[in-house]
Coordinates of C-alpha atoms in Angstrom, one line a residue:
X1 CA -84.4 8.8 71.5
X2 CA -83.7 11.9 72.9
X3 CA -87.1 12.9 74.1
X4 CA -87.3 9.5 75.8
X5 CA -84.1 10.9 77.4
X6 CA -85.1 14.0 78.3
X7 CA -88.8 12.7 79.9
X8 CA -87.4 9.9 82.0
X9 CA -84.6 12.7 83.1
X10 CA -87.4 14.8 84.4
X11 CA -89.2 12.2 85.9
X12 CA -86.1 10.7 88.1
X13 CA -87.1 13.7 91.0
X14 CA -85.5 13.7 94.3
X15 CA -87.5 12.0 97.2
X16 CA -89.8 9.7 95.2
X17 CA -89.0 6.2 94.9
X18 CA -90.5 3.7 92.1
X19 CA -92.4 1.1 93.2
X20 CA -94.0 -0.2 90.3
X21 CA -93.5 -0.1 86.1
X22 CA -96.0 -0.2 84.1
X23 CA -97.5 0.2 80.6
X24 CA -100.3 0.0 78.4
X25 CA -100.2 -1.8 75.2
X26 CA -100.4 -0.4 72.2
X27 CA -99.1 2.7 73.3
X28 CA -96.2 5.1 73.9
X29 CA -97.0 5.1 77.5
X30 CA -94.4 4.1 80.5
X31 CA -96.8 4.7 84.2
X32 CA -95.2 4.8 87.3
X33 CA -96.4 4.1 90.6
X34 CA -94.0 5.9 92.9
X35 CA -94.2 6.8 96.6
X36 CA -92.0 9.6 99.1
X37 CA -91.0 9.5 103.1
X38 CA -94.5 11.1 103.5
X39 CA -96.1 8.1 101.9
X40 CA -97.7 10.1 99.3
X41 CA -98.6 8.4 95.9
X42 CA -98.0 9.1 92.6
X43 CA -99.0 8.3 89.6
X44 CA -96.6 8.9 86.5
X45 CA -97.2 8.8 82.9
X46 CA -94.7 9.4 80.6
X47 CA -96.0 9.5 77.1
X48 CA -92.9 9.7 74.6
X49 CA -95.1 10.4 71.6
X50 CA -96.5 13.4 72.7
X51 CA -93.3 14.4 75.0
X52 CA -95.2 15.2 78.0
X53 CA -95.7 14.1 81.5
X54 CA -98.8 13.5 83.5
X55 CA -98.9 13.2 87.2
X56 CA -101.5 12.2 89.7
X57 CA -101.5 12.3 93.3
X58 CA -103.8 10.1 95.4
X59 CA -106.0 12.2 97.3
X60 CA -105.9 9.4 100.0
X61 CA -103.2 7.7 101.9
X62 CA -102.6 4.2 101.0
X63 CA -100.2 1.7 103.7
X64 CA -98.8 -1.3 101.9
X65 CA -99.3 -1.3 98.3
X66 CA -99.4 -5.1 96.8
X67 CA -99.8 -4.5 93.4
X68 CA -100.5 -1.9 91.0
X69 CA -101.7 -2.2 87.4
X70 CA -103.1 0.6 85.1
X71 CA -107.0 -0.5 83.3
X72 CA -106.5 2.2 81.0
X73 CA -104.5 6.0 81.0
X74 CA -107.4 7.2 83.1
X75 CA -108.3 4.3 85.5
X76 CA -106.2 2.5 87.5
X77 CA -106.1 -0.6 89.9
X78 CA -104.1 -0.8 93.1
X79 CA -104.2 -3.4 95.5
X80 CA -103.2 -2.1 99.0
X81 CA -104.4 -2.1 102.5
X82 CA -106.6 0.9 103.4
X83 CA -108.2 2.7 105.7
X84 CA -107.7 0.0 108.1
X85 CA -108.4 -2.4 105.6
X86 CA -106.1 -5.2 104.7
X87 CA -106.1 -6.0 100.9
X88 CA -108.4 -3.8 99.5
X89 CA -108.9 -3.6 96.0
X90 CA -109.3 -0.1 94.7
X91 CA -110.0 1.7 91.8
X92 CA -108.4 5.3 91.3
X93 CA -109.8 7.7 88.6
X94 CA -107.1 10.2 87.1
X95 CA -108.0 13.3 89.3
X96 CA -106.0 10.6 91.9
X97 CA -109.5 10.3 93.9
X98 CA -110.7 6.5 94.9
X99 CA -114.0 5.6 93.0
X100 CA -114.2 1.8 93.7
X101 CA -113.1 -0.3 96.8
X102 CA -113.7 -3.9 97.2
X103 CA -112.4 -6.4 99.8
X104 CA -112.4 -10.3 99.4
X105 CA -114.2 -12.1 101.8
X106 CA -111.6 -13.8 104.7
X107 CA -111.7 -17.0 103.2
X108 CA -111.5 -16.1 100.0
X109 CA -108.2 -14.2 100.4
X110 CA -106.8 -16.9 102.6
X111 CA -107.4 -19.9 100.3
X112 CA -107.2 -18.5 96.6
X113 CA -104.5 -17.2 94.5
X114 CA -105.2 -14.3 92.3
X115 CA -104.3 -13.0 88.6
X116 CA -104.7 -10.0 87.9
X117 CA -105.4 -9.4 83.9
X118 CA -105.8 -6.1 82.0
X119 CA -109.7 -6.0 82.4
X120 CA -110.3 -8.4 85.5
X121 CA -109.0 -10.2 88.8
X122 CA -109.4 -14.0 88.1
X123 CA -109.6 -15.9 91.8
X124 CA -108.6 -19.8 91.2
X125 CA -112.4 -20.6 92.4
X126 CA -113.4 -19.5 89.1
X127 CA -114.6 -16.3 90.0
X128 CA -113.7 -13.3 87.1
X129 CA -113.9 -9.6 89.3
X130 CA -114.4 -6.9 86.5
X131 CA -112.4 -4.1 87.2
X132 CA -114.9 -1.7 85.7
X133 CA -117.5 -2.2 88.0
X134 CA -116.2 -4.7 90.5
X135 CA -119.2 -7.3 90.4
X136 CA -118.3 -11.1 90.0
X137 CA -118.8 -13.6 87.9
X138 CA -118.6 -17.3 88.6
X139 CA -117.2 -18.8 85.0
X140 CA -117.4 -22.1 86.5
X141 CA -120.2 -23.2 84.1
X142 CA -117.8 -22.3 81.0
X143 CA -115.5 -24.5 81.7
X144 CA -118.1 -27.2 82.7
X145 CA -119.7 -26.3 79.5
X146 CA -116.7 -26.2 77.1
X147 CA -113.9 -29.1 79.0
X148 CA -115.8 -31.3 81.5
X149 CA -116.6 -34.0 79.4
X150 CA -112.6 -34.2 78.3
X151 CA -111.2 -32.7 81.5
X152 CA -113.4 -32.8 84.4
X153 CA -112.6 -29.7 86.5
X154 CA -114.5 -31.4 88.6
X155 CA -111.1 -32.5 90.5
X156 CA -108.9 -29.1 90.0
X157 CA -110.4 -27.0 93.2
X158 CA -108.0 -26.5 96.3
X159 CA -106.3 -29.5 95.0
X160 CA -102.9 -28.1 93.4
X161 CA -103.9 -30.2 90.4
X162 CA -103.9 -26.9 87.7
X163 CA -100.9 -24.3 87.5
X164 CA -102.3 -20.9 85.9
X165 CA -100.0 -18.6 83.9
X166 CA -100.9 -15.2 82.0
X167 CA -100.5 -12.7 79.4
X168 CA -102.1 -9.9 81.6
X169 CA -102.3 -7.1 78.8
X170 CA -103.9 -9.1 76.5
X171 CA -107.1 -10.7 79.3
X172 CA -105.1 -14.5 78.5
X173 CA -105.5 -17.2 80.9
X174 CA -103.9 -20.4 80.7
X175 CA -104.2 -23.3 82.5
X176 CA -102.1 -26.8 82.8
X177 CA -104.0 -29.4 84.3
X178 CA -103.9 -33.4 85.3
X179 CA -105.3 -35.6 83.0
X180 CA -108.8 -36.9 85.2
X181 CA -108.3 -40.3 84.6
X182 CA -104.4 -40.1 86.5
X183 CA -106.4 -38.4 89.0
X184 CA -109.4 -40.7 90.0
X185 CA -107.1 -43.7 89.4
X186 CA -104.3 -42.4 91.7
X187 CA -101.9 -43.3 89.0
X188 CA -98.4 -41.7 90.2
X189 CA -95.2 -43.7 88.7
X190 CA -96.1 -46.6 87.3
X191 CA -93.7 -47.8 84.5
X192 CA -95.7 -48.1 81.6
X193 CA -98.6 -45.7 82.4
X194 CA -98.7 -42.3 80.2
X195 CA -99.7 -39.8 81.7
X196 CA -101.3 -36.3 80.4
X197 CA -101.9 -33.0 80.9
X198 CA -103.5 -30.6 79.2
X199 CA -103.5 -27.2 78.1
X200 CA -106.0 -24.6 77.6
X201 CA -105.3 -21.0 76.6
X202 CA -108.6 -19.0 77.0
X203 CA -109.2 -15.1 75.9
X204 CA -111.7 -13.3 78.1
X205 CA -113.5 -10.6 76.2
X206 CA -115.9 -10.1 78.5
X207 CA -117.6 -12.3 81.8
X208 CA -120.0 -13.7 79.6
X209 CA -117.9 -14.2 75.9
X210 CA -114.5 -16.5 76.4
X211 CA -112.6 -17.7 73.3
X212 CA -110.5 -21.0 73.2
X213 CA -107.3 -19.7 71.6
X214 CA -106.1 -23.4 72.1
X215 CA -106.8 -26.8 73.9
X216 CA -104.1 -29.4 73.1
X217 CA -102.3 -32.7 75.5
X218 CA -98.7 -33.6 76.3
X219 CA -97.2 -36.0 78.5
X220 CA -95.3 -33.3 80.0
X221 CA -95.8 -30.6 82.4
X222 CA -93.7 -27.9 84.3
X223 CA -93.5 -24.6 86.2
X224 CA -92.5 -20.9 85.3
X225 CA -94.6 -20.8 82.4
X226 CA -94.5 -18.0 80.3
X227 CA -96.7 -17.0 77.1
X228 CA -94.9 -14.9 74.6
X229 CA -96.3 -11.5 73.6
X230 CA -98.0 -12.6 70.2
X231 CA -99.5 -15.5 72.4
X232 CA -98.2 -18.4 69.6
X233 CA -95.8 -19.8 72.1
X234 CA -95.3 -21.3 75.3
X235 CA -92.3 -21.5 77.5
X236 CA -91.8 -23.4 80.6
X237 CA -89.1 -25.6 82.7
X238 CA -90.3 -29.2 82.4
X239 CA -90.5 -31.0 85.4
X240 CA -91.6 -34.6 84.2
X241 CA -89.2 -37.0 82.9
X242 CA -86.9 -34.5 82.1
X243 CA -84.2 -32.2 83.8
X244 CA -85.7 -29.1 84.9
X245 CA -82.5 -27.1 83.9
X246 CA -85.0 -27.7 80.0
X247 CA -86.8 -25.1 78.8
X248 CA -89.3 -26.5 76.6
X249 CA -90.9 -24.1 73.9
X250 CA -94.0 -24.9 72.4
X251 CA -96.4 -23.8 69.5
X252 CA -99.9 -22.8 70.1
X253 CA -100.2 -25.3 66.9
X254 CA -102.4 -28.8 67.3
X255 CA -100.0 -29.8 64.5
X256 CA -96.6 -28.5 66.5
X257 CA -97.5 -28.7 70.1
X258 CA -95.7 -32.3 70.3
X259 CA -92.7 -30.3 69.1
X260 CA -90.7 -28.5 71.3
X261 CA -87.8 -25.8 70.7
X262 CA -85.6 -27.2 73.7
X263 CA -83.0 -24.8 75.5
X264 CA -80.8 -25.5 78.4
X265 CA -80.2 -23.2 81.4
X266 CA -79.6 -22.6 84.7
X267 CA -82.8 -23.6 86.7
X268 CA -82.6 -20.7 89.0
X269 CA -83.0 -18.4 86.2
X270 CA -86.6 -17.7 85.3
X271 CA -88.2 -16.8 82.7
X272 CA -89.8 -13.3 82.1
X273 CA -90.6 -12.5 78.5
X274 CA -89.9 -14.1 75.4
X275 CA -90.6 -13.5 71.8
X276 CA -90.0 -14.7 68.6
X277 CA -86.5 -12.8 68.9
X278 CA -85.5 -12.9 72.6
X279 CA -85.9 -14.6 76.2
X280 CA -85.4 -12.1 78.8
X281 CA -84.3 -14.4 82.1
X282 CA -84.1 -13.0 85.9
X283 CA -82.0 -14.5 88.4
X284 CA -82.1 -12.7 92.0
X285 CA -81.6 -8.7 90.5
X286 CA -79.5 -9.4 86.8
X287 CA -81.4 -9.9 83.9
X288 CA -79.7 -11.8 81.2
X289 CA -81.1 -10.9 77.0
X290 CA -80.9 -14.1 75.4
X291 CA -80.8 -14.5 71.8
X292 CA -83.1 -17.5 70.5
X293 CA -81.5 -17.4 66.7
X294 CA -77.4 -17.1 68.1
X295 CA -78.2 -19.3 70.8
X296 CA -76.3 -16.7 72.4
X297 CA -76.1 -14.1 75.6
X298 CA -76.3 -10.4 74.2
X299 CA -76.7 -8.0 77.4
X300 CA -76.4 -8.6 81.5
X301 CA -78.3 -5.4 83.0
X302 CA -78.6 -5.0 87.1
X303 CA -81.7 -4.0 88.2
X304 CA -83.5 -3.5 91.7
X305 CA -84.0 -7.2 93.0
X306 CA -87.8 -6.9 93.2
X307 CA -89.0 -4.6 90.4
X308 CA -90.4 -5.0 87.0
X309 CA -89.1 -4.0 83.6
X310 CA -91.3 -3.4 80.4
X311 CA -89.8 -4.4 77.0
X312 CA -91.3 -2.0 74.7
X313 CA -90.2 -1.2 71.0
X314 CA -87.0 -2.8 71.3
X315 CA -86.1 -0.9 74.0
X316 CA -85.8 -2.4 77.6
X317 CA -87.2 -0.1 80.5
X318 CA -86.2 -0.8 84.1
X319 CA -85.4 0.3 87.8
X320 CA -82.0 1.0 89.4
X321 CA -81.7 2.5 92.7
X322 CA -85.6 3.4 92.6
X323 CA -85.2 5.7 89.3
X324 CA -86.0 4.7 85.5
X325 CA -83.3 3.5 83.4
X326 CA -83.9 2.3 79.4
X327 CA -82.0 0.4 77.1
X328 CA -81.9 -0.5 73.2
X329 CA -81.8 -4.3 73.1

């Protein structure tokens, strides 16, 4: 504990500001993404099993930074406006020099969301970018492949008829999506009607090789959905027939996906990690550590209202007043 101290100590300097906490999984790596009046960058890794800090400066200035997100300890993603470019997505090596830059096409950026996943950008036109080299791939014959038949995805484009959610470390994707036959048959609130929606949780190894972790049908559906870090369960407020102050909590399990663990909160809270152990909720800048097995609130910690934490070996990372802060939960 006390070299985690002692690193995040010297890495609170004067004049840089955090925007953005990171990490890598599978490692003893917190990386910053922090920025001065001068509007210099830096990049910040602290790694608390070796005791050491590593820090790279972009050679480059960057204007509004949208998102940051390391690939690996020696590549990392940033998506900014540069150069007179609005959102560019770049690739920055660890000397802090640029090595890839790639802009969506207008109408691309103006009608698709994006997800940005450890290994790839996933545009909701079912088009994978690969970090490492930034060529894309269409994966819409996958899903045509794998679902069509069942699901028809046929109706999901520019529709709002699919909500996406993600476990970016891991390359998960998951989708929630209309049954095709409510669709086509325009079947809204009819009493006696069931309707479905199904689930699909997808692994992406690579553009090409795309597991089905799981492919199962409710009649319920709902927003803020969150996948928990061994990717067995599902959380989400449900928004069909039920209050949306439920938190429904299902297994990744054909057997137990009927079955949910149901929890009742304040719909304003949302959800931002859970596990087997904890839910870690954020409302506006608190976040409230909720024990699943006590039923019970352990910790309320005030953070910056827009910044990320990392919950990493039982310890809880985060930002206050633009400086790193950590907790045992």
């Amino acid at each position: 504990m006390s070299n985690i101290n002692e690193l995040i100590s010297k890495s609170n300097i004067p004049n840089f500001q955090i925007l953005k906490l990171k990490s890598i999984p599978k490692t003893q790596n917190i990386i910053l993404l922090k920025t001065n009046q001068k509007n210099e960058i830096l990049i910040e890794i602290l790694d608390f099993e070796n005791n050491n800090i590593k820090q790279i400066f972009l050679d480059e200035k960057l204007t509004k930074i949208y998102d940051f997100h390391p690939i690996d300890l020696v590549n990392f993603h940033i998506n900014c406006d540069y150069n007179g470019n609005s959102n560019c997505q770049i690739k920055v090596n660890s000397c802090g020099k640029i090595i890839f830059k790639k802009q969506f096409e207008a109408e691309h950026f103006a009608l698709n969301f994006k997800h940005i996943l450890k290994n790839y950008i996933f545009r909701e036109d079912m088009v994978l970018l690969d970090l490492d080299n930034f060529e894309e791939y269409n994966i819409t014959d996958f899903f045509i492949d794998n679902f069509d038949d069942e699901y028809s995805f046929n109706y999901l484009y520019f529709e709002h008829r699919y909500d996406i959610f993600t476990l970016p470390d891991d390359n998960i994707i998951g989708f929630e999506i209309y049954d095709k036959d409510y669709i086509s048959n325009k079947i809204y609130d009819i009493d006696g009607i069931e309707r479905k929606f199904y689930f699909i949780i997808l692994k992406i190894i690579s553009p090409t090789n795309i597991n089905i972790i799981f492919s199962g049908k409710i009649d319920d559906c709902g927003f803020n959905y969150t996948i928990n870090k061994n990717f067995k369960e599902i959380a989400y407020r449900s928004s069909l027939y039920k209050s949306d102050d439920n938190i429904q909590i299902r297994q990744f399990s054909l057997d137990n996906f009927q079955n949910a663990e149901i929890l009742t909160k304040d719909k304003s809270s949302k959800i931002e990690y859970f596990d087997e152990r904890i839910i870690i909720f954020k409302k506006d800048n608190i976040l409230e550590i909720f024990d699943r097995k006590i039923d019970n609130s352990l910790k309320f910690i005030e953070i910056d209202e827009f910044s990320s934490f990392i919950f990493k070996n039982s310890l809880l990372f985060y930002v206050k007043n633009y400086q790193l802060n950590f907790i045992s939960i």
